[in-house]
XYZ file of C-alpha atoms in Angstrom:
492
model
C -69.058 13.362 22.270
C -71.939 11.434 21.611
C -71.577 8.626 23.689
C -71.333 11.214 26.613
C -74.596 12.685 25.750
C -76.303 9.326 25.881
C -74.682 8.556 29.228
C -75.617 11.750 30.651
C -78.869 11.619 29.408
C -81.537 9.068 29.364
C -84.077 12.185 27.789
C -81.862 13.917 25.187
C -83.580 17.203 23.912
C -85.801 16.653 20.617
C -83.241 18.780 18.444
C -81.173 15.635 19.800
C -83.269 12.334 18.896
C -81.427 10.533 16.924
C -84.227 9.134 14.532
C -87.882 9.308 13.605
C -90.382 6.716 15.424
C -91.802 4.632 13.027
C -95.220 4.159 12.274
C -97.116 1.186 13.925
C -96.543 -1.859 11.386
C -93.905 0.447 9.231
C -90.617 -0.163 8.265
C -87.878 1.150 9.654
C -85.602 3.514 8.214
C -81.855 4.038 9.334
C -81.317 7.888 9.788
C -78.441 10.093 10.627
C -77.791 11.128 14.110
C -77.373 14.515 13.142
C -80.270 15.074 10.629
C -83.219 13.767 12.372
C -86.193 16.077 13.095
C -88.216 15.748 16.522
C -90.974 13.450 17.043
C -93.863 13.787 18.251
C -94.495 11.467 21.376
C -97.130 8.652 20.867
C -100.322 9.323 23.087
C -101.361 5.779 24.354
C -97.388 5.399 26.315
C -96.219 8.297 28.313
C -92.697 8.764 29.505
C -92.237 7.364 32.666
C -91.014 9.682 35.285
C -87.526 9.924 35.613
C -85.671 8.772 38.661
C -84.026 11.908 40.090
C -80.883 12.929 38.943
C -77.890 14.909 39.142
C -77.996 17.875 37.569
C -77.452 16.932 33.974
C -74.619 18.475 32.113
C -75.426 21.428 29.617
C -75.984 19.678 26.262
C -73.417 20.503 23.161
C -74.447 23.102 21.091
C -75.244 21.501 17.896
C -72.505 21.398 15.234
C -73.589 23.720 11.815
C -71.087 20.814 10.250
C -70.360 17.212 10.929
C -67.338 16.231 12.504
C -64.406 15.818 10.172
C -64.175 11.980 10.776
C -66.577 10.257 8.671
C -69.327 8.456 10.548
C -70.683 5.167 9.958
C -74.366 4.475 9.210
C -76.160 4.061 12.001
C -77.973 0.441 12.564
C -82.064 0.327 11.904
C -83.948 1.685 15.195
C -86.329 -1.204 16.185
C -87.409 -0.046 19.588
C -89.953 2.675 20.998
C -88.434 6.119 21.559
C -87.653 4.975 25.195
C -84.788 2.832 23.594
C -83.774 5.821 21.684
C -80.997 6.712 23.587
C -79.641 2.965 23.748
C -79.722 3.261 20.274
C -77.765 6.402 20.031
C -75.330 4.377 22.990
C -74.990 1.926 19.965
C -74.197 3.949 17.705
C -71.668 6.255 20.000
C -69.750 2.852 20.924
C -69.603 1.875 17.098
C -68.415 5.161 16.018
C -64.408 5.422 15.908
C -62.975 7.481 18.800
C -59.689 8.848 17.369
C -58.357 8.624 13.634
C -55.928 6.091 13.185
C -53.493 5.655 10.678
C -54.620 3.863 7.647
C -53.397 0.704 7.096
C -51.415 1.420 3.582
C -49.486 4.300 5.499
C -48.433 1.641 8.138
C -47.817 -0.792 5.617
C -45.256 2.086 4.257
C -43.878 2.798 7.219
C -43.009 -0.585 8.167
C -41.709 -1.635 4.487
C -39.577 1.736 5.245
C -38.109 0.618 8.593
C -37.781 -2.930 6.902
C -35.358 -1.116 4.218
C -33.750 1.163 6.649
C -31.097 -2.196 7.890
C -30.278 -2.777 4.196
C -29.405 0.507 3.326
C -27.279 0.842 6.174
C -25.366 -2.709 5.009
C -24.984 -1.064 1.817
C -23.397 2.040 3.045
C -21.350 0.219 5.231
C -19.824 -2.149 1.965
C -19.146 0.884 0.247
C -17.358 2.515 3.043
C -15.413 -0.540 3.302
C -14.454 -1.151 -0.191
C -13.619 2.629 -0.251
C -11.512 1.760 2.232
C -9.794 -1.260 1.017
C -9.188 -0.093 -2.372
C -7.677 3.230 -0.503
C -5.492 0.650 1.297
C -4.388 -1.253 -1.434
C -3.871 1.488 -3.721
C -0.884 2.814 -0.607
C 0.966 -0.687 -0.436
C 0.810 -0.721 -4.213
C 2.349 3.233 -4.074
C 4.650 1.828 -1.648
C 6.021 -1.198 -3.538
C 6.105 1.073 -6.539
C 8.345 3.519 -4.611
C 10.630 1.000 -3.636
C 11.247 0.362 -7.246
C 11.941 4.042 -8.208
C 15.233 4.459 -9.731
C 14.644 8.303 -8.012
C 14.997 7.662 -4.600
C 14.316 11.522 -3.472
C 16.718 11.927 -0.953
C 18.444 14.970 0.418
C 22.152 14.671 -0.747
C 23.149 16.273 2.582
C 21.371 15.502 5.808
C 23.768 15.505 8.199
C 25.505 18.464 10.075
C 29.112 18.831 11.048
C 29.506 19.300 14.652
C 33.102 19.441 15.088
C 36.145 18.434 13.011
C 40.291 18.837 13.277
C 41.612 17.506 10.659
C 41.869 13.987 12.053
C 38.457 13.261 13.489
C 34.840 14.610 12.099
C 31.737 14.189 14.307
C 28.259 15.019 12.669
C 24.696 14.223 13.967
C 21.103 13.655 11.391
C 19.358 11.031 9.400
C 21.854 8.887 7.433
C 19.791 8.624 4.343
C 19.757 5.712 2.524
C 22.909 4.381 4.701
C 23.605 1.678 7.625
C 26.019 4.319 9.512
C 28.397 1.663 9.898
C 32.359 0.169 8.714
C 34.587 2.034 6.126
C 32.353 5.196 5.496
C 33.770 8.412 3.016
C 32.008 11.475 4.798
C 31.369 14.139 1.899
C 30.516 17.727 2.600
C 28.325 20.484 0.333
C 31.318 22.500 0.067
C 33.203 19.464 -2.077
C 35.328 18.085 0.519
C 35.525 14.188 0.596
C 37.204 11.839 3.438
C 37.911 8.292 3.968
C 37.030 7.045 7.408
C 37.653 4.589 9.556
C 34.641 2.624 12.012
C 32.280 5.043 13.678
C 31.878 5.790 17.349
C 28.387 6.879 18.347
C 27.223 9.264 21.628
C 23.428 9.308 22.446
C 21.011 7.848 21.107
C 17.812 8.668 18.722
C 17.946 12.486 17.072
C 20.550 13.436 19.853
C 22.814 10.510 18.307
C 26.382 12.125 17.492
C 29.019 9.742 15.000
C 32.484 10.630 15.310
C 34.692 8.742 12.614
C 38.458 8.484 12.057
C 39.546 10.153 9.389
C 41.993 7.959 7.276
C 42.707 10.183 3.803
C 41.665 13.342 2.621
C 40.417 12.564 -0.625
C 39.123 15.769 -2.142
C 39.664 19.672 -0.686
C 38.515 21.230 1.244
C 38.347 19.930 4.685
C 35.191 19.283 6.890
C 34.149 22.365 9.295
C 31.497 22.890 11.848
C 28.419 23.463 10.575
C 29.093 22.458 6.974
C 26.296 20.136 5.365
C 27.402 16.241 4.943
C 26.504 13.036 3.789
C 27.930 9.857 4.499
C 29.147 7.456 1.035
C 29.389 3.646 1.403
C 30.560 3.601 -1.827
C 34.009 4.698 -0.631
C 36.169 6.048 -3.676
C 34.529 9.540 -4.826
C 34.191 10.488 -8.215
C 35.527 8.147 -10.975
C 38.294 5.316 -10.872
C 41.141 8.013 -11.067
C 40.032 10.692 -8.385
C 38.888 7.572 -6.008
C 40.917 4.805 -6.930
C 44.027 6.402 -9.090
C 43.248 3.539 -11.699
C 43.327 4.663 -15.509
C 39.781 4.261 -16.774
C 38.005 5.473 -20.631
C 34.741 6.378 -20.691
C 32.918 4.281 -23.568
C 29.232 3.620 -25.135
C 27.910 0.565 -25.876
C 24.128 -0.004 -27.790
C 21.516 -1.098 -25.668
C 18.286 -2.170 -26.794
C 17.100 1.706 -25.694
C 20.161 3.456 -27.490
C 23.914 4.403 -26.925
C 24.614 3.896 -23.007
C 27.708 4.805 -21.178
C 30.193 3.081 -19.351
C 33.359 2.885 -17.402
C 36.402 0.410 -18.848
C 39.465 0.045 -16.829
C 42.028 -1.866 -18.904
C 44.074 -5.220 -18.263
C 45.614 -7.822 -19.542
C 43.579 -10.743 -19.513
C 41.359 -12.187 -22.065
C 38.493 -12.889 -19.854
C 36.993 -8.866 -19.232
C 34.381 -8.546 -15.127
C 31.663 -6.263 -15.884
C 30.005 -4.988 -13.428
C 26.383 -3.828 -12.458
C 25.235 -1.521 -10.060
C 21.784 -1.405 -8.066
C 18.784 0.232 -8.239
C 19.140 4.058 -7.842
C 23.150 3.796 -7.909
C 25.714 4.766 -10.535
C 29.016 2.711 -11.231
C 30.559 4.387 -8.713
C 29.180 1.245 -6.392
C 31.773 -0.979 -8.549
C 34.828 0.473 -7.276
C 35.050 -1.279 -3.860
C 35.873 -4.272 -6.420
C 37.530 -2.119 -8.786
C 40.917 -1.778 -7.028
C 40.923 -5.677 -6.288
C 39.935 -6.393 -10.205
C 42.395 -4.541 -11.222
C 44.912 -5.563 -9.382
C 44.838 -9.120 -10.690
C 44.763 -7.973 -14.317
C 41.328 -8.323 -15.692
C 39.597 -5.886 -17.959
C 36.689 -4.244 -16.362
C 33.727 -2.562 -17.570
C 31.439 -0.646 -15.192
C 27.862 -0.062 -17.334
C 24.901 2.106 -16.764
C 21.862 0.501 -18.113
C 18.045 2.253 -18.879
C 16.843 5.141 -16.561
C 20.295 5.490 -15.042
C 21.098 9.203 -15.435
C 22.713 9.669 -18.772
C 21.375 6.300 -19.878
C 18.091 5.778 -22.284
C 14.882 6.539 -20.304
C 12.327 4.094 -20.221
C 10.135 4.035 -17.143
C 11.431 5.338 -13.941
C 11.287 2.074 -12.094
C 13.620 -0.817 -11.565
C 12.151 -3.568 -13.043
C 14.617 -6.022 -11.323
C 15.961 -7.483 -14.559
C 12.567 -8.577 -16.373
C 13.496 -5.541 -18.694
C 17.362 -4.372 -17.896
C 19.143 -7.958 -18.470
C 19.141 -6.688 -22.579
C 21.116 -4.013 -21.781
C 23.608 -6.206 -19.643
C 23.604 -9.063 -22.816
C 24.682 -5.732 -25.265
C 26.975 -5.030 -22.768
C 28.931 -8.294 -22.756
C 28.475 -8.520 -26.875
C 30.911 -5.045 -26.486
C 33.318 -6.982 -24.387
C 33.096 -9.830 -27.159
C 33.298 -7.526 -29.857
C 36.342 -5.649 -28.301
C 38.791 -8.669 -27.247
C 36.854 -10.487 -24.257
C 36.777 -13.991 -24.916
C 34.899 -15.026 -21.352
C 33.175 -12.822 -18.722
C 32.865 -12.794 -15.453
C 29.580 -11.186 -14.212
C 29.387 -8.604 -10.890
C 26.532 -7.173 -10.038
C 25.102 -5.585 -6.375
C 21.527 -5.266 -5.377
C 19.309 -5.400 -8.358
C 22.473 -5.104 -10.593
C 22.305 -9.133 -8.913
C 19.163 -9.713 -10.591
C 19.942 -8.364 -13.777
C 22.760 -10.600 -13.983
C 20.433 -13.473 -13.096
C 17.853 -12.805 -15.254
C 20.494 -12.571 -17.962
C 22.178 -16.314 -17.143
C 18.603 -17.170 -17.469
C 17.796 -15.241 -21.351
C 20.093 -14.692 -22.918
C 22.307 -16.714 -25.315
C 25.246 -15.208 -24.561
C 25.382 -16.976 -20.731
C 28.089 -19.791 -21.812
C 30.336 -16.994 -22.530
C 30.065 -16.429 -19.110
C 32.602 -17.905 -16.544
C 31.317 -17.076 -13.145
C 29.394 -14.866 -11.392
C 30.163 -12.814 -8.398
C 26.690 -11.313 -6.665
C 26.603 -8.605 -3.465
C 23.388 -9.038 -1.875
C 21.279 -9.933 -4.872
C 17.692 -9.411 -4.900
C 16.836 -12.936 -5.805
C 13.032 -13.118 -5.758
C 10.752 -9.436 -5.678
C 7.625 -10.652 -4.921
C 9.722 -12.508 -1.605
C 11.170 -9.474 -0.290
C 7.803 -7.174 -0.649
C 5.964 -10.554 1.736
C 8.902 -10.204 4.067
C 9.005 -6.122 4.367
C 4.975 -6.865 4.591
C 5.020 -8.718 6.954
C 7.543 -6.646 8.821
C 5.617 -3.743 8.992
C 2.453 -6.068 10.244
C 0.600 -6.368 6.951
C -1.884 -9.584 6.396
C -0.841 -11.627 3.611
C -4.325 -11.065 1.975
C -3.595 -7.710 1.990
C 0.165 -8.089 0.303
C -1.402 -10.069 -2.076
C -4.208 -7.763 -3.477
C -1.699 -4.811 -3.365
C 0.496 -6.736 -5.505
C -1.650 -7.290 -7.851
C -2.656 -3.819 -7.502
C 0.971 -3.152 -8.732
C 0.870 -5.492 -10.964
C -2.033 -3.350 -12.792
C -0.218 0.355 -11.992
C 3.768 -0.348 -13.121
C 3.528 -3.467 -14.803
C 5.662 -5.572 -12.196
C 6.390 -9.200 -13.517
C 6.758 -11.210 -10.319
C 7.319 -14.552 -12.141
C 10.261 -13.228 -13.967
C 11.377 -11.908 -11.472
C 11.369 -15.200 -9.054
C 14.937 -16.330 -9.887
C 14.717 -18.643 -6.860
C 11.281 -20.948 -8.766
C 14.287 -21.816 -11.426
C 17.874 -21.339 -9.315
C 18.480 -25.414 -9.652
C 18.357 -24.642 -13.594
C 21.932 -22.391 -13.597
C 24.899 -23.934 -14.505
C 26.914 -20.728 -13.565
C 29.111 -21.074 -10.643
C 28.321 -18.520 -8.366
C 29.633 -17.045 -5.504
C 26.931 -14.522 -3.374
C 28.251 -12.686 -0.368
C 25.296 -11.297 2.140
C 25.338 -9.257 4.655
C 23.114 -10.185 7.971
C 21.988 -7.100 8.975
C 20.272 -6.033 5.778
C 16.695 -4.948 5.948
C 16.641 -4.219 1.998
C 16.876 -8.050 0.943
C 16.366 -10.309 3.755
C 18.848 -12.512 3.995
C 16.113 -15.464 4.011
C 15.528 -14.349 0.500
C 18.865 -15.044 -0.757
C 19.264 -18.136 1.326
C 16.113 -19.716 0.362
C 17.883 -18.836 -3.311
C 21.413 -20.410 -2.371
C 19.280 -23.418 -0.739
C 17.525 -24.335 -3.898
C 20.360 -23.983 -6.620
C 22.829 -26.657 -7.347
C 24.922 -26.991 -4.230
C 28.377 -27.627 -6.156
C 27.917 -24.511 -8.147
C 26.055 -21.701 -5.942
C 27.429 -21.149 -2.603
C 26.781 -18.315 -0.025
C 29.744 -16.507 2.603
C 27.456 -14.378 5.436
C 28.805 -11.116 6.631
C 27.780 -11.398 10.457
C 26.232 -7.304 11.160
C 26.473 -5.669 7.739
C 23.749 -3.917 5.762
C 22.683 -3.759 2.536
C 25.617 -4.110 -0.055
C 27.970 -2.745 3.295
C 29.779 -6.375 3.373
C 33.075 -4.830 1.817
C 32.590 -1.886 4.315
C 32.512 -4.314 6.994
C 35.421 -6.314 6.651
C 36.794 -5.202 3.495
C 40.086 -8.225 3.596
C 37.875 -10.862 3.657
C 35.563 -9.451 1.090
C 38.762 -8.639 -1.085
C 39.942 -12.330 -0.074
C 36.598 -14.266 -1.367
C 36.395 -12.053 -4.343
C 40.205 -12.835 -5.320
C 40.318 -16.171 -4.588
C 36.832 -16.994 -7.321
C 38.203 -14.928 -9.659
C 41.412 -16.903 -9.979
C 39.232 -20.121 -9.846
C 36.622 -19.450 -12.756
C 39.270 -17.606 -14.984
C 42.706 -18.191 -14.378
C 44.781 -15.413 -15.941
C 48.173 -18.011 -15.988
């Protein structure tokens, strides 16, 4: 505002002036703009006339305060009153136009936008952590549920479309079963049959089975509409309902307390004891039962810890690290009542019990062979491969085993019978089928592959599932079974 009075006008109105004109000789004194009083002009120099002009522009009314900006002093006048209004130019074009923002408040802002990146990394880790642990902590939930003894399935999914007495079709999920070879089909209402191969229409939730029906086990007989499930397993019940084979039910002591179990009596002095998988009962032994039996050996069919009506301990399979005590007190029964050798069967993890039991206990050289249905031969290999099957990074297996690791307690060295397979002196005989996506049939080749050659060997069943070898060609499996029986304990 000043600077435009100055422009404007080269005579600026006494109220105005922006200082006192010294004396003649006297020094000068720096005033305010705004607080000088009007001088009187010196006599001997006149104002010169002014050149004609535009009409000037009405002057400001003077402010009753200063302007909220602070003003600078003004420099020392050292010219006559003509140079007045250069002197208030001066000071117009030295006085700040606009407030700015201090320099501390820009240094602020600027350390603020400098933090702003940093904070947003930060956010960013944490969101990502969150994240991975959130990831890990669901493999870790799923290894953990494939290790629960509960498995939590409906124990009738399917439906009953149509049956006659010699045929039953039915359509739903199979549950935990390949829906394929020698199949019993059970229904809510009691009814059990045996059936033959299936025959499948459609495809996908449309799918419809229709099976053979070979024997009637159990009353009464399937009906439209009835609730079913279909049993691998075969032989309902208990050795006499399934199989007609005499059987006692006995306890032996585990480490965890008195455990049930199935014997079937014989005549020979060397006894097969069997052990079932994770999540089964003894029933799972009969497919062998009826072939066992037949050639006169003693057989025991155990439970072992968190079986139902066994000792509880955890809830999870621990794939033998823990259960291969109860299968050592098992076989110290047989010894105590009459066995003088065993020969160990197991299916599934009932496989790696008996391994890890060859590989603890002190009772193995009373063992004379070992007969093993899909045995899950290394843990930590079949989580990598069912990983890596469902697209997982290895990094990412790893951590969420080890996440595992910290949540059930999983032992994946000791339970890595393939690291020390070369070390058994049992002869073996394992039976796989190549269809199953439970254990990979890599894992129990890479097994076979690294144990002693002249004792371990390996028989491939070309399309069956998990433990479904028997269902899939059930002479040969009888045939194999016989035949290594007869070789590691000849009856006479």
């Amino acid at each position: 505002m000043l600077q435009n009075v100055a422009m404007t006008d080269t005579t600026p109105e006494p109220e105005a002036r922006a200082a006192d004109v010294p004396e003649p000789g006297g020094a000068v004194e720096p005033v305010s703009v705004l607080e000088a009083e009007p001088v009187p002009e010196p006599e001997p120099a006149p104002a010169p006339e002014p050149a004609p002009e535009p009409e000037p522009e009405p002057a400001p009314e003077p402010a009753p305060e200063p302007e909220p900006a602070p003003e600078p002093a003004p420099e020392p006048v050292t010219e006559q009153l003509p140079a007045i209004p250069a002197i208030a130019g001066v000071v117009a074009e030295t006085a700040p136009q606009s407030p700015e923002v201090p320099a501390p408040a820009t240094h602020a802002a600027s350390h603020r936008r400098r933090r702003w990146p940093w904070i947003t990394a930060l956010i960013i880790v944490i969101v990502l952590v969150l994240a991975s642990a959130g990831a890990l902590w669901y493999v870790s939930g799923l290894i953990g549920a494939g290790a629960s003894v509960d498995r939590g399935e409906e124990p009738f999914p399917l439906t009953v479309n149509s049956a006659d007495g010699g045929t039953v079709s039915y359509a739903g999920p199979t549950g935990g079963w390949v829906d394929q070879g020698l199949m019993g089909v059970a229904t809510a209402e009691g009814g059990y049959a045996q059936t033959t191969q299936p025959t499948t229409a459609g495809t996908g939730e449309r799918a419809t089975t229709q099976r053979v029906i070979t024997s009637q086990v159990l009353p009464p007989p399937a009906a439209a509409g009835q609730a079913a499930a279909i049993d691998g397993w075969f032989f309902p019940r208990n050795p006499k309902v399934g199989l007609g084979l005499e059987y006692q039910d006995v306890v032996y002591d585990s480490p965890l307390g008195a455990t049930p179990a199935w014997f079937l009596p014989g005549t020979s002095s060397t006894w097969v004891i069997f052990t079932h998988g994770r999540a089964a009962t003894p029933l799972e032994g009969l497919r062998m039962a009826q072939t066992v039996s037949a050639l006169g050996y003693p057989m025991l069919l155990i439970r072992y810890r968190d079986d139902a009506r066994a000792p509880a301990e955890d809830g999870l399979g621990n794939f033998g690290a823990t259960e291969w005590t109860d299968l050592e007190a098992a076989v110290q029964f047989a010894l105590d009542n009459g066995a003088e050798k065993v020969v160990l069967t197991g299916a599934s993890m009932g496989g790696s019990i008996t391994l890890a039991f060859l590989q603890n206990s002190p009772l193995a050289d009373r063992v004379a062979g070992a007969f093993l249905d899909s045995p899950l031969t290394d843990f930590g290999q079949v989580v990598e491969v069912g990983a890596k099957d469902m697209g997982l990074p290895d990094f990412v297996t790893a951590a969420g085993m080890q996440v595992a690791t910290w949540r059930y307690g999983f032992d994946w060295t000791a339970t890595d019978y393939t690291a020390d397979a070369a070390a058994f002196t049992t002869p073996m005989l394992v039976v796989q089928g190549t269809a199953d996506d439970t254990v990979a049939p890599v894992v129990v080749e890479d097994f076979v592959a690294a144990a002693n050659p002249d004792l371990v060997s390996l028989e491939l069943f070309e399309g069956a599932g998990h433990v479904m070898s028997w269902n899939m060609d059930r002479p040969r499996y009888e045939s194999l079974l016989s035949e290594f029986l007869r070789t590691v304990a000849p009856t006479g």
